[in-house]
Short mmCIF file of C-alpha atoms in Angstrom, two decimals:
data_model
loop_
_atom_site.label_atom_id
_atom_site.label_comp_id
_atom_site.label_asym_id
_atom_site.label_seq_id
_atom_site.Cartn_x
_atom_site.Cartn_y
_atom_site.Cartn_z
CA MET A 145 120.84 139.96 61.04
CA GLU A 146 123.05 137.39 62.46
CA LYS A 147 122.46 137.40 66.08
CA THR A 148 119.72 134.89 67.14
CA ILE A 149 116.83 136.21 69.03
CA ASP A 150 115.49 134.46 72.10
CA GLU A 151 111.70 134.93 72.35
CA ASN A 152 111.53 133.75 76.05
CA LYS A 153 113.62 136.80 76.94
CA GLN A 154 112.38 139.49 75.10
CA GLY A 155 111.20 142.51 77.18
CA GLU A 156 112.72 141.12 80.54
CA ALA A 157 113.31 143.43 83.34
CA LEU A 158 116.69 143.26 84.35
CA ILE A 159 117.50 143.05 88.02
CA LEU A 160 120.91 142.84 89.76
CA ASP A 161 122.05 143.14 93.45
CA THR A 162 121.09 145.97 95.54
CA LYS A 163 124.16 148.71 96.15
CA GLU A 164 124.57 150.03 99.46
CA GLY A 165 124.10 153.77 99.44
CA ASN A 166 122.19 154.09 95.96
CA SER A 167 118.65 155.68 96.52
CA LYS A 168 117.59 156.03 92.74
CA LYS A 169 115.67 153.24 91.03
CA LEU A 170 116.43 152.26 87.62
CA PHE A 171 113.93 150.21 85.57
CA ILE A 172 115.48 148.55 82.23
CA GLU A 173 113.99 146.20 79.73
CA SER A 174 115.98 144.59 76.92
CA TYR A 175 114.52 143.60 73.34
CA GLY A 176 116.38 142.02 70.50
CA CYS A 177 119.82 139.97 70.05
CA GLN A 178 122.15 138.79 72.94
CA MET A 179 124.48 141.78 72.18
CA ASN A 180 121.52 144.31 73.55
CA PHE A 181 120.92 142.01 76.85
CA SER A 182 124.92 142.58 77.19
CA ASP A 183 124.72 146.20 76.40
CA SER A 184 122.14 146.37 79.19
CA GLU A 185 124.45 144.94 81.90
CA ILE A 186 127.02 147.55 80.67
CA VAL A 187 124.41 150.47 81.21
CA ALA A 188 123.60 148.99 84.63
CA SER A 189 127.26 148.79 85.60
CA ILE A 190 127.61 152.60 84.72
CA LEU A 191 124.47 153.59 86.43
CA SER A 192 125.14 151.82 89.55
CA ASP A 193 127.88 154.06 89.91
CA GLN A 194 125.57 157.04 89.33
CA GLY A 195 123.50 156.11 92.64
CA PHE A 196 121.01 153.54 90.66
CA ASN A 197 119.73 150.27 91.81
CA THR A 198 117.58 148.15 89.47
CA THR A 199 113.82 147.54 90.14
CA GLN A 200 111.33 145.16 88.32
CA GLN A 201 108.42 147.54 89.63
CA LEU A 202 108.20 150.28 86.54
CA GLU A 203 105.99 152.35 88.66
CA GLU A 204 108.44 152.98 91.38
CA ALA A 205 111.19 153.86 88.83
CA ASP A 206 113.09 157.17 88.53
CA LEU A 207 114.64 156.34 85.63
CA VAL A 208 113.05 153.94 82.74
CA LEU A 209 115.39 152.58 79.86
CA VAL A 210 114.27 150.38 77.06
CA ASN A 211 117.23 148.79 74.97
CA THR A 212 115.86 148.17 71.59
CA CYS A 213 116.35 146.09 68.36
CA SER A 214 115.66 147.34 64.67
CA ILE A 215 116.21 144.11 63.17
CA ARG A 216 112.61 142.88 62.83
CA ASP A 217 109.10 144.97 62.39
CA LYS A 218 107.76 143.03 65.29
CA ALA A 219 110.91 144.32 67.78
CA GLU A 220 110.07 147.82 66.99
CA GLN A 221 106.23 147.88 67.42
CA THR A 222 106.51 146.04 70.72
CA VAL A 223 108.97 148.59 71.90
CA ARG A 224 106.72 151.39 70.61
CA LYS A 225 103.84 149.60 72.77
CA ARG A 226 106.28 149.60 75.74
CA LEU A 227 106.72 153.73 75.46
CA GLU A 228 103.03 154.17 75.42
CA LYS A 229 103.05 152.12 78.86
CA TYR A 230 105.82 154.06 80.17
CA ASN A 231 104.37 157.37 79.33
CA ALA A 232 101.17 156.21 81.20
CA VAL A 233 103.04 155.67 84.03
CA LYS A 234 104.72 158.94 83.55
CA ARG A 235 101.80 160.99 83.80
CA ILE A 236 101.34 159.47 87.62
CA ASN A 237 104.87 160.27 88.41
CA PRO A 238 106.05 163.02 86.32
CA ASN A 239 109.48 162.86 87.68
CA MET A 240 110.06 159.73 86.29
CA LYS A 241 112.59 159.97 82.88
CA VAL A 242 112.37 157.75 80.14
CA GLY A 243 115.07 156.92 77.56
CA VAL A 244 115.70 154.72 74.44
CA LEU A 245 118.95 152.97 74.15
CA GLY A 246 120.68 150.55 71.30
CA CYS A 247 119.84 150.06 67.53
CA MET A 248 116.22 151.75 67.38
CA ALA A 249 117.60 154.89 69.14
CA GLU A 250 120.15 155.52 66.54
CA ARG A 251 117.80 154.98 63.81
CA LEU A 252 114.77 157.07 64.85
CA LYS A 253 116.45 159.46 66.96
CA SER A 254 114.68 162.67 65.89
CA LYS A 255 110.99 160.77 65.37
CA PHE A 256 111.46 159.97 69.37
CA LEU A 257 112.64 163.30 70.68
CA GLU A 258 111.53 165.88 68.38
CA GLU A 259 108.08 164.92 66.47
CA GLU A 260 106.66 162.34 68.94
CA LYS A 261 108.19 163.60 72.24
CA ILE A 262 107.64 160.39 73.73
CA VAL A 263 111.21 160.35 75.47
CA ASP A 264 113.92 162.26 77.46
CA LEU A 265 117.04 161.01 76.08
CA VAL A 266 118.15 158.63 73.24
CA VAL A 267 121.46 157.07 73.52
CA GLY A 268 123.08 154.92 70.82
CA PRO A 269 125.03 151.63 71.24
CA ASP A 270 128.48 153.50 71.74
CA ALA A 271 127.63 156.12 73.91
CA TYR A 272 126.72 154.68 77.21
CA LYS A 273 129.44 156.08 79.08
CA ASP A 274 128.14 159.44 78.63
CA LEU A 275 124.83 158.39 80.38
CA PRO A 276 125.91 160.55 83.27
CA ASN A 277 126.07 163.55 81.19
CA LEU A 278 122.96 162.99 79.54
CA LEU A 279 121.06 162.37 82.89
CA ALA A 280 122.26 165.64 83.87
CA GLU A 281 121.04 167.41 81.04
CA VAL A 282 117.54 165.76 81.45
CA ASP A 283 118.03 167.04 85.02
CA GLU A 284 118.22 170.69 83.75
CA GLY A 285 114.91 170.01 81.82
CA ARG A 286 116.44 169.45 78.31
CA ASP A 287 116.22 166.71 75.94
CA ALA A 288 119.43 164.62 75.74
CA ILE A 289 120.74 162.60 72.84
CA ASN A 290 124.27 160.99 71.90
CA VAL A 291 123.94 158.58 68.79
CA ILE A 292 127.46 159.13 67.65
CA LEU A 293 128.71 155.83 66.45
CA SER A 294 132.62 155.31 67.72
CA LYS A 295 135.79 154.02 65.96
CA GLU A 296 137.24 152.77 69.29
CA GLU A 297 134.54 151.99 71.94
CA THR A 298 134.82 148.70 73.17
CA TYR A 299 133.47 148.92 76.73
CA GLY A 300 136.66 146.82 77.53
CA ASP A 301 137.23 148.76 80.75
CA ILE A 302 133.55 148.16 82.02
CA SER A 303 133.04 145.15 84.37
CA PRO A 304 129.49 144.32 83.37
CA VAL A 305 127.05 143.37 86.10
CA ARG A 306 125.36 140.10 85.65
CA LEU A 307 121.68 140.68 85.32
CA ASN A 308 119.05 137.96 85.81
CA SER A 309 121.97 135.41 85.76
CA ASN A 310 121.68 132.06 86.92
CA GLY A 311 125.47 132.54 88.04
CA VAL A 312 126.82 129.78 85.72
CA THR A 313 126.80 130.81 82.42
CA ALA A 314 127.77 134.40 81.22
CA PHE A 315 128.30 136.37 77.87
CA VAL A 316 131.58 138.28 76.93
CA SER A 317 131.52 140.70 74.37
CA ILE A 318 134.62 140.75 72.21
CA THR A 319 133.72 142.87 69.14
CA ARG A 320 131.40 145.67 68.40
CA GLY A 321 129.95 146.57 65.01
CA CYS A 322 129.81 144.85 61.69
CA ASP A 323 131.73 145.53 58.34
CA ASN A 324 129.39 143.14 56.23
CA MET A 325 126.97 144.90 54.14
CA CYS A 326 124.25 142.47 53.79
CA THR A 327 121.42 144.03 52.07
CA PHE A 328 118.85 142.84 54.65
CA CYS A 329 120.37 144.11 57.44
CA VAL A 330 120.47 147.47 59.65
CA VAL A 331 123.36 146.52 62.04
CA PRO A 332 126.26 148.11 59.91
CA PHE A 333 124.17 151.48 60.40
CA THR A 334 122.88 151.23 63.98
CA ARG A 335 126.13 149.66 65.23
CA GLY A 336 129.02 151.04 63.25
CA ARG A 337 131.98 149.72 61.79
CA GLU A 338 133.76 146.89 63.24
CA ARG A 339 136.39 146.86 65.97
CA SER A 340 137.76 144.36 68.40
CA ARG A 341 138.42 144.46 72.01
CA ASP A 342 141.69 143.88 73.82
CA PRO A 343 142.18 140.23 74.26
CA GLN A 344 143.94 140.78 77.67
CA SER A 345 140.44 142.87 78.98
CA ILE A 346 138.81 139.63 77.74
CA ILE A 347 140.92 137.09 79.61
CA GLU A 348 140.63 139.18 82.47
CA GLU A 349 136.75 139.32 82.67
CA ILE A 350 136.89 135.44 82.05
CA ASN A 351 139.21 134.86 85.07
CA ASP A 352 136.88 137.08 87.11
CA LEU A 353 133.82 135.04 86.12
CA TRP A 354 135.65 132.01 86.87
CA SER A 355 136.52 133.25 90.28
CA LYS A 356 132.63 134.06 90.99
CA GLY A 357 131.64 130.41 90.20
CA TYR A 358 130.84 130.90 86.57
CA ARG A 359 131.49 127.74 84.37
CA GLU A 360 130.53 128.74 80.94
CA VAL A 361 131.23 131.62 78.75
CA THR A 362 129.76 132.57 75.19
CA LEU A 363 132.24 134.99 73.32
CA LEU A 364 129.58 137.44 71.94
CA GLY A 365 129.87 139.80 68.60
CA GLN A 366 127.84 140.62 65.57
CA ASN A 367 130.24 138.55 63.79
CA VAL A 368 132.80 136.84 66.31
CA ASP A 369 135.24 135.39 63.27
CA SER A 370 135.96 138.79 62.22
CA TYR A 371 137.81 139.37 65.51
CA LEU A 372 141.24 140.99 65.19
CA TRP A 373 143.19 142.87 67.69
CA TYR A 374 146.37 144.70 66.41
CA GLY A 375 146.51 147.58 69.05
CA GLY A 376 142.81 148.96 68.56
CA GLY A 377 141.22 150.64 65.70
CA LEU A 378 138.59 149.49 63.01
CA LYS A 379 139.17 146.01 61.46
CA LYS A 380 139.39 147.92 57.97
CA ASP A 381 142.29 149.87 58.99
CA PHE A 382 144.35 146.84 59.54
CA GLU A 383 145.99 147.11 56.09
CA LYS A 384 147.76 150.43 57.51
CA ALA A 385 148.92 148.44 60.53
CA SER A 386 152.92 148.66 61.10
CA ASP A 387 154.88 145.47 60.66
CA PHE A 388 155.22 144.82 64.38
CA GLN A 389 151.33 145.16 64.85
CA ARG A 390 150.85 142.79 62.15
CA ALA A 391 153.21 140.18 64.07
CA THR A 392 151.69 140.79 67.30
CA ALA A 393 148.00 140.59 66.02
CA VAL A 394 145.58 138.46 67.47
CA ASN A 395 142.87 136.91 65.52
CA PHE A 396 139.82 134.76 66.61
CA SER A 397 141.61 131.36 66.64
CA ASN A 398 144.21 133.02 68.65
CA LEU A 399 141.74 134.32 71.09
CA LEU A 400 139.97 131.12 71.44
CA GLU A 401 143.33 129.22 72.16
CA LEU A 402 143.80 132.06 74.92
CA CYS A 403 140.70 131.51 76.62
CA ALA A 404 140.77 127.60 76.51
CA LYS A 405 144.43 127.90 78.28
CA ALA A 406 143.27 130.60 80.78
CA GLN A 407 140.46 128.39 82.04
CA ALA A 408 140.81 124.91 81.15
CA LYS A 409 137.97 123.64 83.15
CA MET A 410 135.53 126.28 82.01
CA ARG A 411 133.64 125.73 78.93
CA PHE A 412 133.57 128.24 75.75
CA ARG A 413 131.07 128.79 73.06
CA PHE A 414 130.93 131.67 70.67
CA SER A 415 128.28 133.62 68.61
CA THR A 416 127.90 134.44 65.80
CA SER A 417 129.74 133.07 63.00
CA ASN A 418 129.88 134.40 59.40
CA PRO A 419 130.64 131.79 56.83
CA GLN A 420 132.88 134.02 54.73
CA ASP A 421 134.88 134.74 57.73
CA MET A 422 135.23 131.33 59.34
CA THR A 423 138.53 130.13 58.83
CA LEU A 424 140.35 126.61 58.94
CA ASP A 425 142.40 127.73 61.70
CA VAL A 426 139.43 128.36 64.04
CA ILE A 427 137.70 124.84 63.42
CA GLU A 428 141.55 123.39 64.18
CA THR A 429 141.54 125.07 67.72
CA MET A 430 138.09 123.91 68.24
CA ALA A 431 139.18 120.47 67.78
CA LYS A 432 142.22 120.78 69.69
CA PHE A 433 140.73 121.75 73.00
CA GLU A 434 138.02 120.03 74.94
CA ASN A 435 136.69 122.92 76.61
CA ILE A 436 135.63 124.55 73.49
CA CYS A 437 132.14 123.43 72.82
CA ASN A 438 131.35 121.52 69.70
CA TYR A 439 128.68 124.02 68.30
CA ILE A 440 128.69 126.36 65.56
CA HIS A 441 125.92 128.84 64.76
CA LEU A 442 126.19 129.34 61.14
CA PRO A 443 123.95 131.42 59.41
CA VAL A 444 123.36 131.02 55.68
CA GLN A 445 120.53 132.81 55.03
CA SER A 446 119.74 131.25 51.71
CA GLY A 447 120.64 127.97 49.67
CA SER A 448 120.49 129.92 46.30
CA ASP A 449 123.59 131.45 44.85
CA ARG A 450 121.53 134.06 43.06
CA ILE A 451 119.64 135.35 46.34
CA LEU A 452 123.25 135.12 48.27
CA LYS A 453 124.68 137.63 45.60
CA ALA A 454 121.51 139.78 45.91
CA MET A 455 121.86 139.56 49.83
CA ASN A 456 125.62 140.38 49.48
CA ARG A 457 126.37 137.50 51.43
CA LEU A 458 130.39 137.06 50.20
CA HIS A 459 129.99 133.15 49.88
CA THR A 460 128.32 130.87 47.70
CA ARG A 461 126.78 127.68 48.14
CA GLN A 462 129.46 125.59 47.06
CA GLU A 463 131.89 127.41 49.61
CA TYR A 464 129.35 127.13 52.48
CA PHE A 465 129.43 123.25 51.57
CA GLU A 466 133.13 123.06 51.45
CA LEU A 467 133.15 124.82 55.35
CA ILE A 468 130.62 122.35 56.24
CA ASP A 469 132.68 119.53 55.08
CA ASN A 470 135.57 120.87 57.01
CA ILE A 471 133.78 120.93 60.22
CA LYS A 472 132.39 117.58 59.92
CA ARG A 473 135.81 116.34 59.05
CA LEU A 474 137.80 117.83 61.88
CA ILE A 475 134.76 117.70 64.59
CA PRO A 476 132.51 114.72 63.50
CA ASP A 477 130.12 115.38 66.20
CA CYS A 478 129.87 119.05 66.01
CA ALA A 479 126.27 120.56 66.05
CA ILE A 480 125.63 123.38 63.54
CA SER A 481 122.60 125.51 63.52
CA GLN A 482 121.30 128.16 61.08
CA ASP A 483 119.65 131.39 60.05
CA MET A 484 117.04 131.42 57.23
CA ILE A 485 115.25 134.08 55.19
CA SER A 486 112.24 132.93 53.14
CA GLY A 487 110.81 135.18 50.74
CA PHE A 488 113.53 137.61 50.04
CA PRO A 489 112.91 139.95 47.18
CA THR A 490 112.71 138.12 43.75
CA GLU A 491 113.00 134.81 45.31
CA THR A 492 111.70 132.24 43.13
CA GLU A 493 110.37 128.79 43.60
CA LYS A 494 113.76 127.40 42.47
CA ASP A 495 115.84 129.54 44.89
CA HIS A 496 113.47 128.08 47.60
CA GLN A 497 113.91 124.49 46.56
CA ASP A 498 117.84 125.16 46.66
CA THR A 499 117.31 126.45 50.00
CA LEU A 500 115.51 123.26 50.92
CA SER A 501 118.43 120.92 49.31
CA LEU A 502 121.17 122.76 50.99
CA MET A 503 119.30 121.94 54.45
CA GLU A 504 119.08 118.40 53.25
CA TYR A 505 123.02 118.32 52.61
CA VAL A 506 123.86 119.74 56.18
CA LYS A 507 120.97 118.60 58.14
CA TYR A 508 121.36 121.34 60.90
CA ASP A 509 120.67 120.48 64.70
CA PHE A 510 118.34 123.34 64.76
CA GLY A 511 117.39 126.95 63.32
CA PHE A 512 116.11 130.39 63.24
CA MET A 513 113.98 130.80 60.27
CA PHE A 514 111.98 133.90 59.36
CA ALA A 515 109.80 135.27 56.73
CA TYR A 516 111.87 138.63 55.02
CA SER A 517 110.47 141.78 56.59
CA GLU A 518 111.84 145.05 54.65
CA ARG A 519 113.85 147.13 57.26
CA PRO A 520 114.11 150.91 56.69
CA GLY A 521 117.65 152.25 56.12
CA THR A 522 118.72 148.80 54.79
CA LEU A 523 120.30 148.53 51.19
CA ALA A 524 117.50 145.99 50.31
CA ALA A 525 114.62 148.47 51.40
CA ARG A 526 116.27 151.15 49.09
CA LYS A 527 117.01 148.86 45.95
CA LEU A 528 114.66 146.03 46.13
CA GLU A 529 110.99 145.79 45.85
CA ASP A 530 109.47 143.44 48.62
CA ASP A 531 107.71 141.53 45.85
CA ILE A 532 106.91 138.50 47.27
CA PRO A 533 103.42 137.84 48.58
CA GLU A 534 102.80 137.29 52.10
CA ASP A 535 100.93 133.97 51.78
CA VAL A 536 104.12 132.82 49.48
CA LYS A 537 106.75 133.69 52.08
CA LYS A 538 104.51 131.92 54.99
CA ARG A 539 104.14 128.73 52.82
CA ARG A 540 107.88 128.60 52.17
CA LEU A 541 108.97 129.36 55.67
CA ASN A 542 106.51 126.71 56.76
CA GLU A 543 108.12 124.12 54.47
CA ILE A 544 111.50 125.29 56.02
CA ILE A 545 110.47 124.83 59.43
CA GLN A 546 108.93 121.26 58.90
CA LEU A 547 112.11 120.30 57.07
CA GLN A 548 114.20 121.46 59.90
CA GLN A 549 112.12 119.68 62.72
CA LYS A 550 112.47 116.76 60.65
CA HIS A 551 116.32 117.30 61.03
CA SER A 552 116.18 118.46 64.25
CA LEU A 553 114.83 114.88 65.49
CA LEU A 554 117.19 113.21 63.49
CA ARG A 555 120.08 115.04 65.20
CA THR A 556 118.80 114.51 68.86
CA GLN A 557 118.23 111.01 68.30
CA LYS A 558 121.85 110.41 67.32
CA HIS A 559 122.70 111.22 71.03
CA VAL A 560 120.18 108.41 72.58
CA GLY A 561 122.23 105.80 74.27
CA LYS A 562 125.38 107.81 74.99
CA ILE A 563 126.82 109.11 78.20
CA GLU A 564 127.34 113.16 77.64
CA GLU A 565 128.84 115.76 80.03
CA ILE A 566 126.22 118.19 81.02
CA LEU A 567 126.66 121.83 82.71
CA ILE A 568 123.46 122.06 85.05
CA GLU A 569 121.95 125.53 84.69
CA LYS A 570 118.85 125.92 86.13
CA GLU A 571 115.79 123.92 87.12
CA SER A 572 113.58 122.28 84.36
CA LYS A 573 110.80 124.50 83.13
CA ARG A 574 108.44 121.66 83.39
CA SER A 575 109.35 119.88 86.52
CA ASP A 576 110.69 121.12 89.73
CA GLN A 577 112.35 117.62 90.26
CA HIS A 578 114.80 117.60 87.07
CA TRP A 579 117.47 120.05 86.34
CA SER A 580 118.04 121.47 82.96
CA GLY A 581 121.50 122.06 81.36
CA ARG A 582 123.26 121.61 77.93
CA ASN A 583 125.73 119.23 76.36
CA SER A 584 128.68 120.50 74.05
CA GLN A 585 126.58 120.39 71.08
CA ASN A 586 124.04 123.22 72.78
CA THR A 587 121.28 120.83 72.97
CA VAL A 588 119.14 120.98 76.11
CA VAL A 589 119.18 117.97 78.50
CA VAL A 590 116.93 117.46 81.48
CA PHE A 591 117.52 114.84 84.02
CA PRO A 592 116.14 114.21 87.83
CA LYS A 593 118.00 116.28 90.48
CA GLU A 594 118.99 113.68 92.82
CA HIS A 595 121.88 115.17 94.99
CA TYR A 596 123.40 117.54 92.01
CA LYS A 597 123.59 120.84 92.25
CA VAL A 598 123.50 124.18 89.62
CA GLY A 599 126.93 124.82 88.31
CA GLU A 600 128.13 121.27 88.29
CA PHE A 601 129.30 119.08 85.54
CA VAL A 602 127.58 115.76 85.42
CA ASN A 603 127.51 112.76 83.14
CA VAL A 604 124.15 111.93 81.92
CA LYS A 605 122.93 108.80 80.31
CA ILE A 606 120.62 109.90 77.25
CA ASN A 607 117.48 107.50 77.22
CA ASP A 608 115.06 109.37 75.31
CA CYS A 609 114.47 112.76 73.20
CA THR A 610 112.27 114.95 71.54
CA SER A 611 113.27 116.88 68.46
CA ALA A 612 114.56 119.89 70.89
CA THR A 613 115.26 118.14 74.05
CA LEU A 614 117.16 115.22 75.51
CA ILE A 615 115.91 113.21 78.37
CA GLY A 616 118.50 111.35 80.51
CA GLN A 617 119.85 109.80 83.99
CA ALA A 618 122.68 111.02 85.85
CA VAL A 619 125.53 108.52 86.13
CA ASP A 620 128.34 110.52 88.34
CA TYR A 621 130.13 113.79 88.13
CA SER A 622 132.29 114.19 85.41
CA GLN A 623 136.26 114.94 85.46
CA ASN A 624 135.58 118.54 85.08
CA ASN A 625 134.18 119.50 88.48
#
């Protein structure tokens, strides 16, 4: 799976401003990648129009929804435990309805509704607009399900409410689904084929966010580099497009430029990139605009050509190196992060050493590293035996993590002594006297509050660092304010 998972946000109960006149209470929790958290904002927006305000008190909810992830077994087990908790509350409050949204909903629909009878409704990632109809079915005493995967749905016409927002940074979804059939990943089966959102609706959402005080947007998709708008439809059908559609098509590089020009003082990031789809024009556009951050999350998964082939990753080790070289040539101070899987089926010690040597070549700023866990429904689960012993997986994973920590420290040390522009996002977790924000390279920076405020761009002199955090002192406001 290409989407990174923020462990600090798992199971966060989402909350938004109360809408006057709404009398019903919605409790919604999200697990998994940022796409799921973004989808929960869409769901809350749809249900707000149906009379629901959000609550963080499970016991008072009329409707409880959990937005689920199928990418790791741990996420599924956590969701199952939460469903047990919901149903314990439901025994006290029998009018409460429980529903499962997202990737796990699509994969385990019959189990949840028919075999285990633990939920009232099951809604897949492309069916959120059908929620009002499904809730009406539940109110009539019937189970409700819609997990149909769409060829068109992008939710471009839904203005998401911002849940648990700092009011400064926001995610804007630009694509849905994925066409890359990586053998370890369940996403193409749970989120469907790849389609892109109308660029005009993206720009309108960004302009609206700016007017509301947001100062940074992350463009979001399973694979943003594959963005391609030619009037609607699946990316795979572009080959059937008319000459006019081809001539007026907007790719990811074009979209980045549109965003950068639409709001010249807003910062832009994007996630996630796929090495096989990242083209030179994207890197050139990043280099051209100062408000596009110098950071690329570029999952590689393995440093071994043999394992990359087994994973159906459509790039080689050498092609990945060429991409890294181009990034460093055009954007010398660009930060690069990785996803890495240890212990994929048939991985040998030589394959593992190839991964370590690739890491030595790139020297990533940070990474998201996991031991392989077989996911039901994936090609790997059907065709490859999970044959690497757990102790070997863990030992290899630990070696990857140790090397990454060494490289992360090398990377943060390069910032010491520099003055860098930071967008203040929130109070530091460790001190109420310090602000926390990020530099262009996506590294967290903490510094004394003084007279500065959340949402302001500040030039900060970096005086010290750990492997994950930069520590500094504000110099002055940046020219971006």
